[in-house]
Amino acid sequence: IDTHPISLSKVGLEEEDLLECFRCDLGFWDACYTTRVYCSPGERCFTGRGKAVDLLDVKTLGCVKTEECSAKTSLELYPNATLYTMTKHCCDTAFCNAARPARPVGLCSYLTGPALGLWYLTGPPPRLH
């Protein structure tokens, strides 16, 4: 699998010229499936930490443009319904965004996040009288 976001031969760069970081699209708590990725010129490694539905710790790892470091971002599904907020913390040495080794997490733990998000968006079940 090619983990280069750009073609090195087209821009005259060698692998050792590019910053290498860990990438994780979405993790819960400190459990995050990581791969290795080369950043494009002008990018730094980052660790994004935040909260989903105001109670579940989420994180992402990867490369980001320097101007996006320390920026707080939010994902909203519709007005007044924030799915998650996240702040990206940057660093600039190889694999400086290292994730802690993932702990074994059962299927139930992985399903908890989406279930909580769905409950948050739809509200609690109606009461029967």
PDB file of C-alpha atoms in Angstrom:
ATOM      1  CA  ILE A   1       0.000   0.000   0.000  1.00  0.00           C
ATOM      2  CA  ASP A   2       1.391   3.391  -0.971  1.00  0.00           C
ATOM      3  CA  THR A   3       1.244   5.684   2.048  1.00  0.00           C
ATOM      4  CA  HIS A   4       2.680   8.683   0.226  1.00  0.00           C
ATOM      5  CA  PRO A   5       0.123  11.496  -0.094  1.00  0.00           C
ATOM      6  CA  ILE A   6       2.142  12.837  -3.034  1.00  0.00           C
ATOM      7  CA  SER A   7       4.319  11.304  -5.719  1.00  0.00           C
ATOM      8  CA  LEU A   8       7.889  11.777  -4.524  1.00  0.00           C
ATOM      9  CA  SER A   9       9.408  11.467  -7.986  1.00  0.00           C
ATOM     10  CA  LYS A  10       7.241  14.298  -9.338  1.00  0.00           C
ATOM     11  CA  VAL A  11       8.497  16.822  -6.784  1.00  0.00           C
ATOM     12  CA  GLY A  12      12.118  15.660  -6.515  1.00  0.00           C
ATOM     13  CA  LEU A  13      11.918  14.572  -2.873  1.00  0.00           C
ATOM     14  CA  GLU A  14      13.287  11.486  -1.205  1.00  0.00           C
ATOM     15  CA  GLU A  15      11.526   9.603   1.589  1.00  0.00           C
ATOM     16  CA  GLU A  16      14.084  10.799   4.133  1.00  0.00           C
ATOM     17  CA  ASP A  17      13.134  14.424   3.302  1.00  0.00           C
ATOM     18  CA  LEU A  18       9.521  13.922   4.414  1.00  0.00           C
ATOM     19  CA  LEU A  19       8.176  13.713   7.946  1.00  0.00           C
ATOM     20  CA  GLU A  20       6.763  10.296   8.813  1.00  0.00           C
ATOM     21  CA  CYS A  21       3.862  10.085  11.259  1.00  0.00           C
ATOM     22  CA  PHE A  22       1.268   7.695  12.563  1.00  0.00           C
ATOM     23  CA  ARG A  23      -2.252   7.886  11.130  1.00  0.00           C
ATOM     24  CA  CYS A  24      -5.515   6.867  12.764  1.00  0.00           C
ATOM     25  CA  ASP A  25      -8.812   8.002  11.269  1.00  0.00           C
ATOM     26  CA  LEU A  26     -10.812   7.626  14.487  1.00  0.00           C
ATOM     27  CA  GLY A  27     -10.117   6.022  17.829  1.00  0.00           C
ATOM     28  CA  PHE A  28     -12.018   5.796  21.096  1.00  0.00           C
ATOM     29  CA  TRP A  29     -10.201   6.454  24.376  1.00  0.00           C
ATOM     30  CA  ASP A  30      -6.618   5.352  23.606  1.00  0.00           C
ATOM     31  CA  ALA A  31      -7.593   2.488  21.273  1.00  0.00           C
ATOM     32  CA  CYS A  32      -6.603   3.533  17.760  1.00  0.00           C
ATOM     33  CA  TYR A  33      -5.708   1.407  14.712  1.00  0.00           C
ATOM     34  CA  THR A  34      -2.585   3.101  13.320  1.00  0.00           C
ATOM     35  CA  THR A  35      -0.721   3.032  10.032  1.00  0.00           C
ATOM     36  CA  ARG A  36       2.377   4.942   8.934  1.00  0.00           C
ATOM     37  CA  VAL A  37       2.137   7.872   6.546  1.00  0.00           C
ATOM     38  CA  TYR A  38       4.506  10.421   4.974  1.00  0.00           C
ATOM     39  CA  CYS A  39       3.395  14.032   5.337  1.00  0.00           C
ATOM     40  CA  SER A  40       3.403  16.448   2.426  1.00  0.00           C
ATOM     41  CA  PRO A  41       5.855  19.363   2.529  1.00  0.00           C
ATOM     42  CA  GLY A  42       4.583  22.027   4.945  1.00  0.00           C
ATOM     43  CA  GLU A  43       2.718  19.521   7.121  1.00  0.00           C
ATOM     44  CA  ARG A  44       3.374  18.346  10.673  1.00  0.00           C
ATOM     45  CA  CYS A  45       2.309  15.312  12.686  1.00  0.00           C
ATOM     46  CA  PHE A  46      -0.734  15.811  14.895  1.00  0.00           C
ATOM     47  CA  THR A  47      -2.713  14.148  17.621  1.00  0.00           C
ATOM     48  CA  GLY A  48      -6.336  15.237  17.731  1.00  0.00           C
ATOM     49  CA  ARG A  49      -8.179  14.766  20.995  1.00  0.00           C
ATOM     50  CA  GLY A  50     -11.784  15.564  21.672  1.00  0.00           C
ATOM     51  CA  LYS A  51     -15.198  14.525  22.910  1.00  0.00           C
ATOM     52  CA  ALA A  52     -18.049  12.911  21.010  1.00  0.00           C
ATOM     53  CA  VAL A  53     -21.566  13.725  22.201  1.00  0.00           C
ATOM     54  CA  ASP A  54     -19.958  15.456  25.197  1.00  0.00           C
ATOM     55  CA  LEU A  55     -18.964  12.214  26.906  1.00  0.00           C
ATOM     56  CA  LEU A  56     -16.901   9.844  24.748  1.00  0.00           C
ATOM     57  CA  ASP A  57     -13.142  10.475  24.328  1.00  0.00           C
ATOM     58  CA  VAL A  58     -12.126  10.335  20.659  1.00  0.00           C
ATOM     59  CA  LYS A  59      -8.796  10.802  18.933  1.00  0.00           C
ATOM     60  CA  THR A  60      -7.239  10.982  15.491  1.00  0.00           C
ATOM     61  CA  LEU A  61      -3.634  10.959  14.298  1.00  0.00           C
ATOM     62  CA  GLY A  62      -2.029  12.045  11.057  1.00  0.00           C
ATOM     63  CA  CYS A  63      -0.551  14.955   9.109  1.00  0.00           C
ATOM     64  CA  VAL A  64      -1.938  18.477   8.995  1.00  0.00           C
ATOM     65  CA  LYS A  65      -0.929  21.857   7.589  1.00  0.00           C
ATOM     66  CA  THR A  66       0.925  23.936  10.160  1.00  0.00           C
ATOM     67  CA  GLU A  67      -1.750  26.645  10.219  1.00  0.00           C
ATOM     68  CA  GLU A  68      -4.310  24.061  11.402  1.00  0.00           C
ATOM     69  CA  CYS A  69      -2.310  23.210  14.546  1.00  0.00           C
ATOM     70  CA  SER A  70      -4.045  24.019  17.846  1.00  0.00           C
ATOM     71  CA  ALA A  71      -7.288  24.753  15.994  1.00  0.00           C
ATOM     72  CA  LYS A  72     -10.493  23.502  17.588  1.00  0.00           C
ATOM     73  CA  THR A  73     -12.892  21.889  15.125  1.00  0.00           C
ATOM     74  CA  SER A  74     -16.453  20.659  15.483  1.00  0.00           C
ATOM     75  CA  LEU A  75     -18.624  18.357  13.420  1.00  0.00           C
ATOM     76  CA  GLU A  76     -22.314  19.208  13.520  1.00  0.00           C
ATOM     77  CA  LEU A  77     -24.993  17.043  11.940  1.00  0.00           C
ATOM     78  CA  TYR A  78     -27.548  19.840  12.119  1.00  0.00           C
ATOM     79  CA  PRO A  79     -27.798  23.120  14.085  1.00  0.00           C
ATOM     80  CA  ASN A  80     -27.360  22.690  17.846  1.00  0.00           C
ATOM     81  CA  ALA A  81     -26.374  19.011  17.510  1.00  0.00           C
ATOM     82  CA  THR A  82     -22.584  18.736  17.752  1.00  0.00           C
ATOM     83  CA  LEU A  83     -21.353  15.212  17.110  1.00  0.00           C
ATOM     84  CA  TYR A  84     -17.813  15.922  18.316  1.00  0.00           C
ATOM     85  CA  THR A  85     -15.276  18.666  19.017  1.00  0.00           C
ATOM     86  CA  MET A  86     -11.545  18.158  18.616  1.00  0.00           C
ATOM     87  CA  THR A  87      -8.285  20.071  19.048  1.00  0.00           C
ATOM     88  CA  LYS A  88      -5.218  19.120  16.985  1.00  0.00           C
ATOM     89  CA  HIS A  89      -1.867  19.224  18.811  1.00  0.00           C
ATOM     90  CA  CYS A  90       1.136  19.239  16.446  1.00  0.00           C
ATOM     91  CA  CYS A  91       4.755  18.113  16.623  1.00  0.00           C
ATOM     92  CA  ASP A  92       7.548  17.924  14.060  1.00  0.00           C
ATOM     93  CA  THR A  93       9.754  14.885  14.589  1.00  0.00           C
ATOM     94  CA  ALA A  94       9.339  11.407  13.125  1.00  0.00           C
ATOM     95  CA  PHE A  95       6.491   9.494  14.767  1.00  0.00           C
ATOM     96  CA  CYS A  96       6.134  12.162  17.474  1.00  0.00           C
ATOM     97  CA  ASN A  97       2.364  11.555  17.451  1.00  0.00           C
ATOM     98  CA  ALA A  98       2.889   8.001  18.668  1.00  0.00           C
ATOM     99  CA  ALA A  99      -0.206   6.357  20.027  1.00  0.00           C
ATOM    100  CA  ARG A 100      -0.025   4.253  23.106  1.00  0.00           C
ATOM    101  CA  PRO A 101      -0.209   0.583  22.224  1.00  0.00           C
ATOM    102  CA  ALA A 102      -3.841  -0.296  21.729  1.00  0.00           C
ATOM    103  CA  ARG A 103      -5.396  -2.282  24.515  1.00  0.00           C
ATOM    104  CA  PRO A 104      -7.617  -5.169  23.538  1.00  0.00           C
ATOM    105  CA  VAL A 105     -11.095  -3.744  23.175  1.00  0.00           C
ATOM    106  CA  GLY A 106     -14.107  -5.956  22.747  1.00  0.00           C
ATOM    107  CA  LEU A 107     -16.801  -5.552  20.125  1.00  0.00           C
ATOM    108  CA  CYS A 108     -19.137  -4.168  22.779  1.00  0.00           C
ATOM    109  CA  SER A 109     -16.768  -1.248  23.412  1.00  0.00           C
ATOM    110  CA  TYR A 110     -16.605  -0.373  19.721  1.00  0.00           C
ATOM    111  CA  LEU A 111     -20.390  -0.427  19.424  1.00  0.00           C
ATOM    112  CA  THR A 112     -20.891   1.791  22.474  1.00  0.00           C
ATOM    113  CA  GLY A 113     -19.737   4.980  20.694  1.00  0.00           C
ATOM    114  CA  PRO A 114     -22.098   4.762  17.721  1.00  0.00           C
ATOM    115  CA  ALA A 115     -24.971   3.673  19.981  1.00  0.00           C
ATOM    116  CA  LEU A 116     -24.432   6.665  22.278  1.00  0.00           C
ATOM    117  CA  GLY A 117     -24.253   8.977  19.271  1.00  0.00           C
ATOM    118  CA  LEU A 118     -27.517   7.631  17.888  1.00  0.00           C
ATOM    119  CA  TRP A 119     -29.212   7.931  21.285  1.00  0.00           C
ATOM    120  CA  TYR A 120     -27.942  11.507  21.632  1.00  0.00           C
ATOM    121  CA  LEU A 121     -29.267  12.484  18.202  1.00  0.00           C
ATOM    122  CA  THR A 122     -32.661  10.804  18.490  1.00  0.00           C
ATOM    123  CA  GLY A 123     -33.267  11.324  22.207  1.00  0.00           C
ATOM    124  CA  PRO A 124     -34.291   8.786  24.831  1.00  0.00           C
ATOM    125  CA  PRO A 125     -37.055   6.303  24.047  1.00  0.00           C
ATOM    126  CA  PRO A 126     -40.601   7.483  24.813  1.00  0.00           C
ATOM    127  CA  ARG A 127     -42.061   6.541  28.182  1.00  0.00           C
ATOM    128  CA  LEU A 128     -44.977   4.163  28.250  1.00  0.00           C
ATOM    129  CA  HIS A 129     -47.769   5.058  30.666  1.00  0.00           C
TER     130      HIS A 129
END
